[in-house]
Amino acid sequence: MQNSIREQEERPRVGLALSGGAARGAAHVGVLRVLEEQGVPVDCIAGTSAGALVGGAYAAGLMLDQLEEFALRMRWRDFGRVTLSKRGVQSNARLEEFIRARFPVSRFEDLRIPFAAVAADLKTGAAVVMREGDLAFAIRASCAVPGWYVPVVDEANRQLVDGGIVANLPVRALRKFQPPPDILVGVDVNFEGAKFLGPPRTALGILFQTFMVVQRSISAHEQRAADVVIVPRVGHIRWDEMARGEELIWLGREAALEAVGPIKELIEERTRGAGARAGRHTGAPRADARHAQLTEPVPATAPDDHGRGATHVRKAPAPRRRA
């Protein structure tokens, strides 16, 4: 135990941000499987919508075999039921019941890994980052797709909806953890958009495409805060195709395998840098200062047409030498 604690203190902390993407969220399970198999540490997790469900389950202590079973068996009927409310077609209270029945813990304070679920305040449009209290409620709120599910009302009387409208890839939410992680890794299952759609030909199609453009723009802003962004090649799969869980898990695994090398290099590089700074007794900049110097993304692996993903790596410039 003491060696484990010492190892965590010596190496940089790694934060993982899991994006929303409805059925595509099953790809996150494949990513987590690879990170665990390859010994890549995950010190904290932030998730939006489907990413909140998968990330919350993993943080709660569910084994990856159990997560894969959920991804293969879950259907939309497990999320909601029809309601007479004027604020939505369905209530997603059933998702909250599902979580309470299957997760080993029900409160953030009891999680194995620190975790945050991101929702949106429907009135103000602000991101709501939940890191304490009722875990099942927070995940339900993060998954409440506006217009389809009835908004979830919290203790502050805020109407909360799916966090995907404000932070679909919640990289910046990772900075709210104390201490903040040193390396930020994002997994964006919506980056490829909707390859199954042609040019919009109706008003509804234009509206949907507009929503996608806005969401990708928001995610691009979040990506710039990440050190590594993993992009599973899932753009050909619709968000409602939950029956394709096995394929989605495999695609997540393929993308993560491409990212393991760059992530490990960052860990080693920043571990050496921290040791050198400690030896010189010089103050190291905090994570926020380092991210302010990041360059534009450099493709580490280019996506191809055979199901592999893309990994984008951001490197900070080398620190200036002291005279």
mmCIF file with all atom_site columns, N, CA and C in Angstrom, residues 7 9-13 182-183 264-278:
data_model
loop_
_atom_site.group_PDB
_atom_site.id
_atom_site.type_symbol
_atom_site.label_atom_id
_atom_site.label_alt_id
_atom_site.label_comp_id
_atom_site.label_asym_id
_atom_site.label_entity_id
_atom_site.label_seq_id
_atom_site.pdbx_PDB_ins_code
_atom_site.Cartn_x
_atom_site.Cartn_y
_atom_site.Cartn_z
_atom_site.occupancy
_atom_site.B_iso_or_equiv
_atom_site.pdbx_formal_charge
_atom_site.auth_seq_id
_atom_site.auth_comp_id
_atom_site.auth_asym_id
_atom_site.auth_atom_id
_atom_site.pdbx_PDB_model_num
ATOM 1  N N  . GLU A 1 7   ? 4.092  5.742  -5.413  1.00 0.00 ? 7   GLU A N  1
ATOM 2  C CA . GLU A 1 7   ? 4.080  5.776  -6.876  1.00 0.00 ? 7   GLU A CA 1
ATOM 3  C C  . GLU A 1 7   ? 3.141  6.868  -7.384  1.00 0.00 ? 7   GLU A C  1
ATOM 4  N N  . GLU A 1 9   ? 2.317  9.582  -5.842  1.00 0.00 ? 9   GLU A N  1
ATOM 5  C CA . GLU A 1 9   ? 2.876  10.886 -5.538  1.00 0.00 ? 9   GLU A CA 1
ATOM 6  C C  . GLU A 1 9   ? 3.985  11.266 -6.513  1.00 0.00 ? 9   GLU A C  1
ATOM 7  N N  . GLU A 1 10  ? 4.732  10.270 -7.012  1.00 0.00 ? 10  GLU A N  1
ATOM 8  C CA . GLU A 1 10  ? 5.874  10.549 -7.870  1.00 0.00 ? 10  GLU A CA 1
ATOM 9  C C  . GLU A 1 10  ? 5.483  10.753 -9.325  1.00 0.00 ? 10  GLU A C  1
ATOM 10 N N  . ARG A 1 11  ? 4.468  10.065 -9.811  1.00 0.00 ? 11  ARG A N  1
ATOM 11 C CA . ARG A 1 11  ? 4.078  10.203 -11.215 1.00 0.00 ? 11  ARG A CA 1
ATOM 12 C C  . ARG A 1 11  ? 2.992  11.274 -11.367 1.00 0.00 ? 11  ARG A C  1
ATOM 13 N N  . PRO A 1 12  ? 2.832  11.812 -12.583 1.00 0.00 ? 12  PRO A N  1
ATOM 14 C CA . PRO A 1 12  ? 1.757  12.780 -12.821 1.00 0.00 ? 12  PRO A CA 1
ATOM 15 C C  . PRO A 1 12  ? 0.394  12.105 -12.747 1.00 0.00 ? 12  PRO A C  1
ATOM 16 N N  . ARG A 1 13  ? -0.593 12.859 -12.289 1.00 0.00 ? 13  ARG A N  1
ATOM 17 C CA . ARG A 1 13  ? -1.962 12.340 -12.211 1.00 0.00 ? 13  ARG A CA 1
ATOM 18 C C  . ARG A 1 13  ? -2.633 12.433 -13.576 1.00 0.00 ? 13  ARG A C  1
ATOM 19 N N  . ASP A 1 182 ? -2.540 16.179 -13.920 1.00 0.00 ? 182 ASP A N  1
ATOM 20 C CA . ASP A 1 182 ? -1.460 16.781 -14.699 1.00 0.00 ? 182 ASP A CA 1
ATOM 21 C C  . ASP A 1 182 ? -1.584 16.482 -16.185 1.00 0.00 ? 182 ASP A C  1
ATOM 22 N N  . ILE A 1 183 ? -2.184 15.346 -16.514 1.00 0.00 ? 183 ILE A N  1
ATOM 23 C CA . ILE A 1 183 ? -2.368 14.941 -17.909 1.00 0.00 ? 183 ILE A CA 1
ATOM 24 C C  . ILE A 1 183 ? -3.856 14.734 -18.149 1.00 0.00 ? 183 ILE A C  1
ATOM 25 N N  . LYS A 1 264 ? 1.616  7.032  -22.422 1.00 0.00 ? 264 LYS A N  1
ATOM 26 C CA . LYS A 1 264 ? 2.730  6.566  -21.591 1.00 0.00 ? 264 LYS A CA 1
ATOM 27 C C  . LYS A 1 264 ? 3.956  7.467  -21.771 1.00 0.00 ? 264 LYS A C  1
ATOM 28 N N  . GLU A 1 265 ? 4.173  7.931  -22.981 1.00 0.00 ? 265 GLU A N  1
ATOM 29 C CA . GLU A 1 265 ? 5.299  8.840  -23.210 1.00 0.00 ? 265 GLU A CA 1
ATOM 30 C C  . GLU A 1 265 ? 5.130  10.136 -22.420 1.00 0.00 ? 265 GLU A C  1
ATOM 31 N N  . LEU A 1 266 ? 3.897  10.651 -22.397 1.00 0.00 ? 266 LEU A N  1
ATOM 32 C CA . LEU A 1 266 ? 3.632  11.871 -21.627 1.00 0.00 ? 266 LEU A CA 1
ATOM 33 C C  . LEU A 1 266 ? 3.871  11.645 -20.138 1.00 0.00 ? 266 LEU A C  1
ATOM 34 N N  . ILE A 1 267 ? 3.415  10.488 -19.644 1.00 0.00 ? 267 ILE A N  1
ATOM 35 C CA . ILE A 1 267 ? 3.603  10.176 -18.221 1.00 0.00 ? 267 ILE A CA 1
ATOM 36 C C  . ILE A 1 267 ? 5.091  10.120 -17.889 1.00 0.00 ? 267 ILE A C  1
ATOM 37 N N  . GLU A 1 268 ? 5.851  9.415  -18.728 1.00 0.00 ? 268 GLU A N  1
ATOM 38 C CA . GLU A 1 268 ? 7.293  9.298  -18.482 1.00 0.00 ? 268 GLU A CA 1
ATOM 39 C C  . GLU A 1 268 ? 7.990  10.652 -18.602 1.00 0.00 ? 268 GLU A C  1
ATOM 40 N N  . GLU A 1 269 ? 7.607  11.401 -19.618 1.00 0.00 ? 269 GLU A N  1
ATOM 41 C CA . GLU A 1 269 ? 8.228  12.701 -19.852 1.00 0.00 ? 269 GLU A CA 1
ATOM 42 C C  . GLU A 1 269 ? 7.992  13.646 -18.687 1.00 0.00 ? 269 GLU A C  1
ATOM 43 N N  . ARG A 1 270 ? 6.770  13.690 -18.200 1.00 0.00 ? 270 ARG A N  1
ATOM 44 C CA . ARG A 1 270 ? 6.449  14.631 -17.127 1.00 0.00 ? 270 ARG A CA 1
ATOM 45 C C  . ARG A 1 270 ? 6.890  14.116 -15.759 1.00 0.00 ? 270 ARG A C  1
ATOM 46 N N  . THR A 1 271 ? 7.038  12.792 -15.643 1.00 0.00 ? 271 THR A N  1
ATOM 47 C CA . THR A 1 271 ? 7.620  12.252 -14.409 1.00 0.00 ? 271 THR A CA 1
ATOM 48 C C  . THR A 1 271 ? 9.082  12.666 -14.309 1.00 0.00 ? 271 THR A C  1
ATOM 49 N N  . ARG A 1 272 ? 9.809  12.548 -15.424 1.00 0.00 ? 272 ARG A N  1
ATOM 50 C CA . ARG A 1 272 ? 11.219 12.959 -15.441 1.00 0.00 ? 272 ARG A CA 1
ATOM 51 C C  . ARG A 1 272 ? 11.336 14.456 -15.203 1.00 0.00 ? 272 ARG A C  1
ATOM 52 N N  . GLY A 1 273 ? 10.444 15.224 -15.813 1.00 0.00 ? 273 GLY A N  1
ATOM 53 C CA . GLY A 1 273 ? 10.479 16.665 -15.635 1.00 0.00 ? 273 GLY A CA 1
ATOM 54 C C  . GLY A 1 273 ? 10.219 17.079 -14.207 1.00 0.00 ? 273 GLY A C  1
ATOM 55 N N  . ALA A 1 274 ? 9.271  16.396 -13.557 1.00 0.00 ? 274 ALA A N  1
ATOM 56 C CA . ALA A 1 274 ? 8.964  16.715 -12.161 1.00 0.00 ? 274 ALA A CA 1
ATOM 57 C C  . ALA A 1 274 ? 10.142 16.371 -11.265 1.00 0.00 ? 274 ALA A C  1
ATOM 58 N N  . GLY A 1 275 ? 10.816 15.239 -11.569 1.00 0.00 ? 275 GLY A N  1
ATOM 59 C CA . GLY A 1 275 ? 11.968 14.859 -10.761 1.00 0.00 ? 275 GLY A CA 1
ATOM 60 C C  . GLY A 1 275 ? 13.113 15.845 -10.909 1.00 0.00 ? 275 GLY A C  1
ATOM 61 N N  . ALA A 1 276 ? 13.328 16.304 -12.139 1.00 0.00 ? 276 ALA A N  1
ATOM 62 C CA . ALA A 1 276 ? 14.411 17.260 -12.368 1.00 0.00 ? 276 ALA A CA 1
ATOM 63 C C  . ALA A 1 276 ? 14.128 18.574 -11.666 1.00 0.00 ? 276 ALA A C  1
ATOM 64 N N  . ARG A 1 277 ? 12.869 19.026 -11.725 1.00 0.00 ? 277 ARG A N  1
ATOM 65 C CA . ARG A 1 277 ? 12.517 20.282 -11.060 1.00 0.00 ? 277 ARG A CA 1
ATOM 66 C C  . ARG A 1 277 ? 12.670 20.165 -9.550  1.00 0.00 ? 277 ARG A C  1
ATOM 67 N N  . ALA A 1 278 ? 12.278 18.975 -9.016  1.00 0.00 ? 278 ALA A N  1
ATOM 68 C CA . ALA A 1 278 ? 12.409 18.791 -7.569  1.00 0.00 ? 278 ALA A CA 1
ATOM 69 C C  . ALA A 1 278 ? 13.874 18.820 -7.155  1.00 0.00 ? 278 ALA A C  1
#
